[in-house]
Amino acid sequence: MFELIVKNATLPDGRSGLDIACRNGRIAAVETGISAQAQDVIDADGLLVSPPFVDPHFHMDATLSLGTPRMNVSGTLLEGIALWGELKPIQTVEEIIARALRYCDLAVSQGIGAIRSHVDVCDDTLKGVEALLDVKRQVAPYLDLQLVAFPQDGVLRDPTALANLTRALDMGVDVVGGIPHFERTMDAGAESVRLLCEIAETRGLMVDMHCDESDDPMSRHVETLTQETQRLGMQGRVTGSHLTSMHSMDNYYVSKLIPLMIEAGLHAIPNPLINIMLQGRHDSYPKRRGQTRVRELRDAGITVGFGSDCVMDPWYSLGTADMLDVAHMGLHVGQLSSRADMAWCFEAVTSNSAAIMGLEGYGLEKGCAANMVLLQARDPIEAIRLRPARLAVVRGGRIIARTPVQSSALDIPGRPGVVDPSAFAPGGG
Ligand code: FE2
């Protein structure tokens, strides 16, 4: 007796006609024609069943705070940071928890199963840390939340940030963050990278830094990050988030840098929605896109995962907790338009991001956690094109969210009565 069988699924790798049987919260079998009994059955009807979406870069302490205490008028990163500095002292632990839980509800309904959230430690009360550690415990049954100690105002630039970061790690925050390009000087930025990597190495933790989120081609802290990762033997445990300055760097320098990143086993997390909005703000025309070199990093063998970064907060007023929105934007900005490239963008919001976070039991193989999402689409490319309904979201073999099939009724004489956006396929199918 199984808890759940998902019938006739198509998997992201193209295998189709498969049944997925779940028992004790794990996937017990992935085969054709499983005839055993189950408490619950989902007929996927040939549609796409994917492991959950994974958001590897988010700010849950700020989410859904849009307009509090005011709007970001210039739309820049720096006004966003200033605005966040106004909000921090006036928000309460209870408010942060309430907003975060509402966001997690939305994320789960959109098929997100894991989020890596930075939490600002530049607040001597550590309200955000206290709140998100509580949220992490509350959502654990239905969402994996990994927290990064993030010194938003600079671990060296802010006088108490280092002590607060240490306290946050002592309280149970999982990953060491940083923001070297926000330190006062290039030297201080490099020093912050060295210091933070040493803290992570001593504690056996991963590192994920906001690194070079700038249009300045001389912002080269990622180079220092490769050096420190290499020196401390932390290969595979370190991530550079944003890396937008790479967009503006000289090609010759990048030809040296990417091999250094490979040597250090660095991972990369571009955040397409926020960075297409924030970067190039000092340009007239031509105006730079500001997304890091996704294709080049991927082709070199670096694990690249797309993050959403912000939803309705001081930096970004939009966002729907839909990782397919993120993939859609990353695809466009990176001009990743071939069939293989588009399919890869789906991996950037699923398996690649899961690998960067080090998620245990991720995937749709026998023995993996029974976590998955049924989409109203036939394959990953169609999923990115349609950003369709998440018909069912499964966690530990239990259906935790459902959305009805989406279609539009049409009342035009001589035309079909229903429009199904998924009824279009390459070759006119
Ligand atoms: Fe961020």
Coordinates of C-alpha atoms and ligand atoms in Angstrom, one line a residue:
M1 CA 0.0 0.0 0.0
F2 CA 1.5 3.3 -1.1
E3 CA 0.5 6.8 0.2
L4 CA 0.4 8.3 -3.2
I5 CA 0.9 7.2 -6.8
V6 CA 1.3 9.8 -9.6
K7 CA 0.2 8.1 -12.8
N8 CA 1.4 8.8 -16.3
A9 CA 4.0 11.5 -15.6
T10 CA 6.4 13.1 -18.0
L11 CA 9.7 14.0 -16.3
P12 CA 11.9 17.0 -17.1
D13 CA 14.4 14.8 -18.8
G14 CA 11.8 13.7 -21.3
R15 CA 11.0 10.2 -20.0
S16 CA 7.2 9.7 -20.2
G17 CA 4.4 7.4 -19.2
L18 CA 5.9 6.8 -15.8
D19 CA 4.1 6.2 -12.5
I20 CA 5.7 7.5 -9.3
A21 CA 4.9 5.6 -6.1
C22 CA 5.5 7.2 -2.7
R23 CA 5.8 5.5 0.7
N24 CA 7.0 6.8 4.1
G25 CA 7.7 10.2 2.5
R26 CA 10.1 8.8 -0.1
I27 CA 9.8 7.8 -3.7
A28 CA 9.5 4.0 -3.6
A29 CA 9.3 3.3 -7.4
V30 CA 9.4 5.1 -10.7
E31 CA 8.1 2.7 -13.3
T32 CA 5.5 2.1 -16.0
G33 CA 2.2 0.6 -15.0
I34 CA 2.3 0.4 -11.2
S35 CA -0.9 -1.4 -10.3
A36 CA -0.6 -1.4 -6.5
Q37 CA -3.1 0.3 -4.2
A38 CA -2.5 3.8 -2.9
Q39 CA -4.4 6.1 -0.5
D40 CA -4.2 8.9 -3.0
V41 CA -3.8 8.9 -6.8
I42 CA -3.0 11.8 -9.1
D43 CA -3.5 11.2 -12.9
A44 CA -0.8 13.4 -14.5
D45 CA -2.3 12.6 -17.9
G46 CA 1.1 12.9 -19.6
L47 CA 1.9 16.3 -18.1
L48 CA 5.2 17.4 -16.6
V49 CA 6.1 16.3 -13.1
S50 CA 9.2 18.0 -11.8
P51 CA 11.0 18.0 -8.5
P52 CA 10.1 21.2 -6.6
F53 CA 11.3 24.6 -7.7
V54 CA 14.3 25.8 -5.6
D55 CA 14.9 29.5 -5.0
P56 CA 18.6 29.7 -4.0
H57 CA 18.7 33.5 -3.3
F58 CA 16.0 35.4 -1.4
H59 CA 15.5 38.0 1.3
M60 CA 12.7 36.7 3.4
D61 CA 13.2 39.3 6.2
A62 CA 12.2 42.1 3.7
T63 CA 9.6 40.4 1.6
L64 CA 6.1 41.8 1.3
S65 CA 7.2 45.0 3.1
L66 CA 6.6 47.1 -0.1
G67 CA 5.7 50.7 0.8
T68 CA 6.8 50.5 4.4
P69 CA 7.7 53.1 5.4
R70 CA 7.8 54.6 1.8
M71 CA 8.5 53.6 -1.8
N72 CA 11.9 53.5 -3.5
V73 CA 11.5 56.4 -5.9
S74 CA 14.8 56.2 -7.8
G75 CA 14.6 52.5 -8.1
T76 CA 18.3 52.0 -7.4
L77 CA 20.0 49.4 -5.2
L78 CA 21.4 52.2 -3.0
E79 CA 18.1 53.8 -2.3
G80 CA 16.7 50.3 -1.6
I81 CA 19.5 49.7 1.0
A82 CA 18.7 53.1 2.6
L83 CA 15.0 52.4 2.7
W84 CA 15.6 49.0 4.3
G85 CA 17.7 50.9 6.9
E86 CA 14.6 53.0 7.7
L87 CA 12.4 49.9 8.0
K88 CA 14.6 47.7 10.2
P89 CA 14.3 49.7 13.4
I90 CA 10.5 50.0 13.2
Q91 CA 9.5 46.5 12.3
T92 CA 8.8 43.8 14.9
V93 CA 9.7 40.1 15.1
E94 CA 6.0 39.3 14.9
E95 CA 5.6 41.4 11.7
I96 CA 8.6 39.7 10.0
I97 CA 7.3 36.3 10.9
A98 CA 3.8 37.1 9.6
R99 CA 5.1 38.4 6.3
A100 CA 7.5 35.5 5.9
L101 CA 4.8 32.9 6.6
R102 CA 2.5 34.6 4.1
Y103 CA 5.3 34.5 1.5
C104 CA 6.0 30.8 2.2
D105 CA 2.3 30.0 1.6
L106 CA 2.6 31.7 -1.8
A107 CA 5.9 30.0 -2.6
V108 CA 4.6 26.5 -1.8
S109 CA 1.5 27.1 -3.9
Q110 CA 3.8 27.9 -6.8
G111 CA 5.7 24.7 -6.3
I112 CA 8.7 26.0 -4.5
G113 CA 10.2 23.3 -2.1
A114 CA 13.3 25.0 -0.9
I115 CA 14.5 28.6 -0.4
R116 CA 17.9 30.0 0.6
S117 CA 17.2 33.3 2.3
H118 CA 19.7 35.9 3.4
V119 CA 18.9 37.5 6.7
D120 CA 20.3 40.9 7.6
V121 CA 22.5 40.8 10.7
C122 CA 23.2 44.5 10.7
D123 CA 20.7 45.1 13.5
D124 CA 21.9 44.7 17.1
T125 CA 18.6 43.2 18.1
L126 CA 18.9 40.5 15.4
K127 CA 15.1 40.6 15.0
G128 CA 15.3 39.2 11.5
V129 CA 17.4 36.3 12.6
E130 CA 15.1 35.5 15.5
A131 CA 12.1 35.7 13.3
L132 CA 13.4 33.7 10.4
L133 CA 14.8 30.9 12.7
D134 CA 11.3 30.7 14.1
V135 CA 9.8 30.6 10.5
K136 CA 12.3 27.9 9.5
R137 CA 11.1 25.7 12.3
Q138 CA 7.4 26.4 11.5
V139 CA 7.7 25.7 7.7
A140 CA 10.0 22.7 8.0
P141 CA 7.2 20.2 7.4
Y142 CA 6.5 21.7 4.0
L143 CA 9.5 23.9 2.9
D144 CA 13.2 23.7 3.4
L145 CA 14.5 27.1 4.5
Q146 CA 18.2 27.7 4.6
L147 CA 19.5 30.9 6.1
V148 CA 22.5 33.0 5.3
A149 CA 24.0 35.5 7.8
F150 CA 24.1 38.6 5.6
P151 CA 25.9 41.7 6.8
Q152 CA 23.9 44.1 4.6
D153 CA 25.8 47.2 5.7
G154 CA 29.2 45.6 5.3
V155 CA 30.9 43.3 7.9
L156 CA 33.7 45.8 8.3
R157 CA 31.9 49.0 7.4
D158 CA 29.3 48.5 10.1
P159 CA 30.8 48.6 13.6
T160 CA 28.8 45.8 15.1
A161 CA 28.2 43.6 12.1
L162 CA 31.0 41.1 12.8
A163 CA 29.8 40.5 16.3
N164 CA 26.2 40.2 15.2
L165 CA 27.1 37.8 12.4
T166 CA 28.9 35.6 14.9
R167 CA 25.9 35.7 17.2
A168 CA 23.6 34.8 14.3
L169 CA 25.7 31.8 13.4
D170 CA 25.7 30.7 17.1
M171 CA 21.9 31.0 17.0
G172 CA 21.8 28.5 14.1
V173 CA 22.0 30.4 10.9
D174 CA 23.4 28.0 8.3
V175 CA 25.6 29.9 5.8
V176 CA 28.0 32.8 5.9
G177 CA 27.2 35.8 3.7
G178 CA 29.0 39.0 2.8
I179 CA 28.9 42.1 0.6
P180 CA 32.4 43.0 -0.3
H181 CA 31.5 45.6 -2.9
F182 CA 29.7 47.6 -0.2
E183 CA 32.7 47.9 2.0
R184 CA 34.4 51.3 2.0
T185 CA 37.4 50.3 -0.2
M186 CA 38.5 47.6 -2.6
D187 CA 41.0 46.6 0.1
A188 CA 38.3 46.4 2.8
G189 CA 36.2 44.3 0.4
A190 CA 39.0 41.9 -0.1
E191 CA 39.6 41.8 3.7
S192 CA 36.0 41.0 4.3
V193 CA 36.1 38.1 1.9
R194 CA 39.1 36.7 3.7
L195 CA 37.6 37.1 7.1
L196 CA 34.2 35.6 6.2
C197 CA 35.7 32.6 4.4
E198 CA 37.8 31.9 7.5
I199 CA 34.8 32.1 9.7
A200 CA 33.0 29.6 7.5
E201 CA 35.9 27.3 7.2
T202 CA 36.4 27.2 11.0
R203 CA 32.7 26.4 11.5
G204 CA 32.4 24.0 8.6
L205 CA 29.8 26.1 6.9
M206 CA 29.1 27.1 3.3
V207 CA 29.6 30.6 2.0
D208 CA 27.2 32.6 -0.2
M209 CA 28.2 36.2 -0.8
H210 CA 26.5 39.0 -2.6
C211 CA 29.6 39.6 -4.8
D212 CA 30.2 42.5 -7.2
E213 CA 26.6 43.5 -7.5
S214 CA 27.8 46.5 -9.4
D215 CA 28.2 47.8 -12.9
D216 CA 31.8 48.7 -12.1
P217 CA 34.0 46.4 -14.2
M218 CA 36.8 46.9 -11.6
S219 CA 34.7 45.3 -8.9
R220 CA 36.7 42.1 -8.8
H221 CA 35.9 40.6 -5.4
V222 CA 35.0 37.3 -7.0
E223 CA 38.7 37.0 -7.8
T224 CA 39.4 37.2 -4.1
L225 CA 36.6 34.7 -3.4
T226 CA 38.3 32.2 -5.7
Q227 CA 41.6 32.8 -3.9
E228 CA 40.3 32.3 -0.4
T229 CA 38.2 29.3 -1.4
Q230 CA 41.3 27.7 -2.9
R231 CA 43.5 28.7 0.1
L232 CA 41.1 27.3 2.7
G233 CA 40.3 24.1 0.7
M234 CA 36.6 25.0 0.5
Q235 CA 36.0 24.0 -3.1
G236 CA 32.4 23.3 -3.8
R237 CA 31.1 25.0 -0.7
V238 CA 31.3 28.6 -1.9
T239 CA 28.8 30.6 -4.0
G240 CA 29.0 34.1 -5.6
S241 CA 25.6 35.7 -5.9
H242 CA 24.8 38.3 -8.5
L243 CA 28.3 38.7 -10.0
T244 CA 26.9 41.5 -12.2
S245 CA 30.2 43.3 -12.6
M246 CA 31.2 40.4 -14.8
H247 CA 28.8 41.8 -17.4
S248 CA 30.9 44.9 -17.7
M249 CA 34.4 43.4 -17.4
D250 CA 36.9 43.3 -20.1
N251 CA 36.8 40.0 -22.0
Y252 CA 40.5 39.4 -21.5
Y253 CA 40.2 39.6 -17.8
V254 CA 37.2 37.3 -17.8
S255 CA 39.3 34.7 -19.7
K256 CA 41.5 34.6 -16.7
L257 CA 38.8 34.8 -14.1
I258 CA 36.5 32.0 -15.2
P259 CA 39.2 29.3 -14.9
L260 CA 40.0 30.6 -11.4
M261 CA 36.3 30.1 -10.6
I262 CA 36.4 26.6 -12.0
E263 CA 39.6 25.8 -10.0
A264 CA 37.8 27.0 -6.8
G265 CA 34.6 25.0 -7.6
L266 CA 32.6 28.2 -7.2
H267 CA 28.9 28.2 -7.8
A268 CA 27.0 31.2 -9.3
I269 CA 23.6 32.6 -8.6
P270 CA 22.4 35.3 -11.0
N271 CA 19.1 37.0 -10.0
P272 CA 17.6 38.0 -13.4
L273 CA 14.5 39.9 -12.3
I274 CA 16.1 42.2 -9.8
N275 CA 19.3 42.8 -11.8
I276 CA 17.6 43.6 -15.1
M277 CA 15.7 46.2 -13.0
L278 CA 18.6 47.6 -11.0
Q279 CA 21.7 47.5 -13.2
G280 CA 22.7 50.0 -15.8
R281 CA 21.0 52.8 -13.9
H282 CA 23.9 55.2 -14.5
D283 CA 24.0 54.4 -18.2
S284 CA 22.3 56.5 -20.9
Y285 CA 22.3 54.5 -24.1
P286 CA 23.5 51.9 -24.9
K287 CA 22.3 50.6 -21.5
R288 CA 23.9 47.6 -20.1
R289 CA 21.8 44.6 -19.1
G290 CA 23.9 43.8 -16.0
Q291 CA 23.2 40.1 -15.8
T292 CA 26.4 38.1 -15.2
R293 CA 27.8 35.9 -18.0
V294 CA 25.4 33.0 -17.6
R295 CA 26.2 31.2 -20.8
E296 CA 29.9 31.5 -20.4
L297 CA 29.8 30.3 -16.7
R298 CA 27.6 27.4 -17.6
D299 CA 29.7 26.3 -20.6
A300 CA 32.8 26.4 -18.4
G301 CA 31.2 23.9 -16.1
I302 CA 30.1 26.2 -13.2
T303 CA 26.9 25.2 -11.5
V304 CA 24.5 28.2 -12.1
G305 CA 21.2 28.6 -10.3
F306 CA 18.8 31.4 -10.9
G307 CA 17.4 33.2 -7.8
S308 CA 14.5 35.5 -7.3
D309 CA 16.1 37.7 -4.7
C310 CA 13.1 40.0 -3.9
V311 CA 9.4 40.0 -3.9
M312 CA 7.5 43.3 -3.0
D313 CA 10.3 44.8 -0.9
P314 CA 12.4 48.0 -0.9
W315 CA 14.3 46.8 -4.0
Y316 CA 11.7 45.2 -6.2
S317 CA 7.9 46.0 -6.2
L318 CA 6.8 43.0 -8.3
G319 CA 7.3 39.3 -8.0
T320 CA 5.0 36.3 -7.6
A321 CA 7.1 33.6 -6.0
D322 CA 7.1 31.9 -9.4
M323 CA 10.6 30.5 -10.3
L324 CA 9.3 30.2 -13.9
D325 CA 9.1 34.0 -14.0
V326 CA 12.8 34.0 -12.9
A327 CA 13.7 31.4 -15.5
H328 CA 11.8 33.3 -18.2
M329 CA 13.7 36.5 -17.5
G330 CA 17.1 34.8 -17.2
L331 CA 16.4 33.1 -20.5
H332 CA 15.6 36.4 -22.3
V333 CA 18.4 38.5 -20.7
G334 CA 20.9 35.8 -21.4
Q335 CA 19.6 35.2 -24.9
L336 CA 19.4 31.5 -24.1
S337 CA 17.0 30.7 -26.9
S338 CA 18.0 27.3 -28.3
R339 CA 15.9 24.4 -27.3
A340 CA 18.8 23.0 -25.2
D341 CA 19.4 26.4 -23.6
M342 CA 15.7 26.9 -22.7
A343 CA 15.6 23.4 -21.1
W344 CA 18.7 24.3 -19.2
C345 CA 17.0 27.4 -17.7
F346 CA 14.5 25.0 -16.1
E347 CA 17.4 23.2 -14.5
A348 CA 18.7 26.6 -13.2
V349 CA 15.5 26.9 -11.0
T350 CA 15.4 23.2 -10.0
S351 CA 18.3 20.7 -9.9
N352 CA 21.2 23.3 -10.2
S353 CA 19.9 25.3 -7.3
A354 CA 19.2 22.2 -5.3
A355 CA 22.9 21.2 -5.9
I356 CA 24.1 24.6 -4.8
M357 CA 22.1 24.4 -1.6
G358 CA 23.3 20.9 -0.9
L359 CA 19.7 19.6 -0.6
E360 CA 19.5 16.0 0.5
G361 CA 17.2 13.6 -1.4
Y362 CA 16.3 16.0 -4.2
G363 CA 15.1 14.5 -7.4
L364 CA 12.6 12.0 -8.9
E365 CA 14.5 8.8 -8.5
K366 CA 13.8 5.9 -6.3
G367 CA 14.9 6.8 -2.7
C368 CA 14.5 10.6 -3.1
A369 CA 12.2 12.6 -1.0
A370 CA 8.6 12.4 -2.3
N371 CA 8.5 16.1 -3.2
M372 CA 7.3 17.1 -6.6
V373 CA 5.0 19.4 -8.6
L374 CA 2.6 18.6 -11.4
L375 CA 2.5 21.4 -14.0
Q376 CA -0.1 22.1 -16.6
A377 CA 2.6 21.8 -19.3
R378 CA 4.2 19.0 -21.2
D379 CA 7.8 19.8 -20.9
P380 CA 10.2 22.3 -19.3
I381 CA 10.3 24.6 -22.3
E382 CA 6.5 24.8 -22.3
A383 CA 6.5 25.4 -18.6
I384 CA 8.8 28.4 -19.0
R385 CA 6.7 29.7 -21.9
L386 CA 3.3 29.4 -20.1
R387 CA 4.3 29.7 -16.4
P388 CA 1.3 27.4 -16.0
A389 CA -0.9 26.3 -13.1
R390 CA 0.8 24.1 -10.5
L391 CA -2.0 21.5 -10.5
A392 CA -0.6 19.6 -7.5
V393 CA 2.3 20.2 -5.1
V394 CA 3.5 17.1 -3.2
R395 CA 5.6 17.1 -0.1
G396 CA 6.6 13.9 1.6
G397 CA 4.1 12.0 -0.4
R398 CA 1.2 14.2 0.6
I399 CA -0.6 16.7 -1.6
I400 CA -0.2 20.1 0.1
A401 CA -1.4 22.5 -2.6
R402 CA -3.8 22.2 -5.6
T403 CA -4.7 24.6 -8.4
P404 CA -7.5 24.0 -10.9
V405 CA -6.7 23.4 -14.6
Q406 CA -6.6 26.8 -16.3
S407 CA -8.4 27.6 -19.5
S408 CA -10.4 30.4 -21.0
A409 CA -14.0 30.2 -22.3
L410 CA -14.4 31.9 -25.7
D411 CA -17.7 33.2 -27.0
I412 CA -16.9 34.0 -30.7
P413 CA -19.2 32.4 -33.4
G414 CA -17.3 29.9 -35.5
R415 CA -14.4 29.6 -33.1
P416 CA -13.8 26.9 -30.4
G417 CA -15.4 27.5 -27.1
V418 CA -12.3 27.0 -25.1
V419 CA -8.7 28.4 -25.5
D420 CA -6.0 26.1 -24.1
P421 CA -2.6 27.9 -24.2
S422 CA -0.9 24.5 -24.0
A423 CA -2.5 23.4 -27.3
F424 CA 0.3 24.9 -29.3
A425 CA 3.5 23.0 -29.9
P426 CA 6.5 23.1 -32.3
G427 CA 5.5 21.9 -35.7
G428 CA 1.9 23.0 -35.3
G429 CA 1.0 20.2 -33.0
Ligands
FE2_1 FE 20.3 39.5 -2.6

